[in-house]
Amino acid sequence: MISDVVALLYYMLYDGLSDFVGYPERISNLTYMQQSTTNTLSIPD
C-alpha cells in the first residue's frame, strides 16, 4: 500500500514536470495511472 502512495507522489511530480516542459507522454502516463488505480481498488486489502 505504501508503494502505491510513493507511485502516486512520483506520478504527480512527473506530471507537474511534464506540464512545465510540455511532454506529450503525459496522456499515456495518465492512462497507465488510471489502470493502476483501478487494479488497486479492485483488490481488497
Coordinates of C-alpha atoms in Angstrom, one line a residue:
M1 CA 0.0 0.0 0.0
I2 CA 2.9 2.3 0.8
S3 CA 4.3 1.6 -2.7
D4 CA 1.0 2.9 -4.2
V5 CA 1.4 6.2 -2.3
V6 CA 5.0 6.5 -3.5
A7 CA 4.0 5.8 -7.0
L8 CA 1.2 8.4 -6.8
L9 CA 3.6 11.1 -5.4
Y10 CA 6.1 10.2 -8.1
Y11 CA 3.4 10.4 -10.8
M12 CA 2.2 13.8 -9.6
L13 CA 5.8 15.1 -9.6
Y14 CA 6.4 13.8 -13.1
D15 CA 3.1 15.1 -14.3
G16 CA 3.9 18.5 -12.9
L17 CA 7.3 18.5 -14.8
S18 CA 5.5 17.3 -17.9
D19 CA 3.1 20.2 -17.7
F20 CA 6.0 22.6 -17.3
V21 CA 8.0 21.1 -20.2
G22 CA 5.1 20.0 -22.3
Y23 CA 5.8 16.4 -22.9
P24 CA 3.1 14.5 -24.8
E25 CA 3.7 11.3 -22.8
R26 CA 1.6 12.8 -20.1
I27 CA -1.6 11.3 -21.6
S28 CA -0.2 7.8 -21.8
N29 CA 1.1 8.1 -18.2
L30 CA -2.4 9.3 -17.1
T31 CA -3.9 6.3 -18.7
Y32 CA -1.4 4.0 -17.0
M33 CA -2.1 5.6 -13.7
Q34 CA -5.8 5.1 -14.1
Q35 CA -5.3 1.5 -14.8
S36 CA -3.0 1.1 -11.8
T37 CA -5.6 2.8 -9.6
T38 CA -8.4 0.6 -10.9
N39 CA -6.3 -2.5 -10.3
T40 CA -5.5 -1.4 -6.8
L41 CA -9.1 -0.6 -5.9
S42 CA -10.3 -3.9 -7.2
I43 CA -8.1 -5.8 -4.8
P44 CA -9.2 -5.6 -1.1
D45 CA -6.5 -5.2 1.5

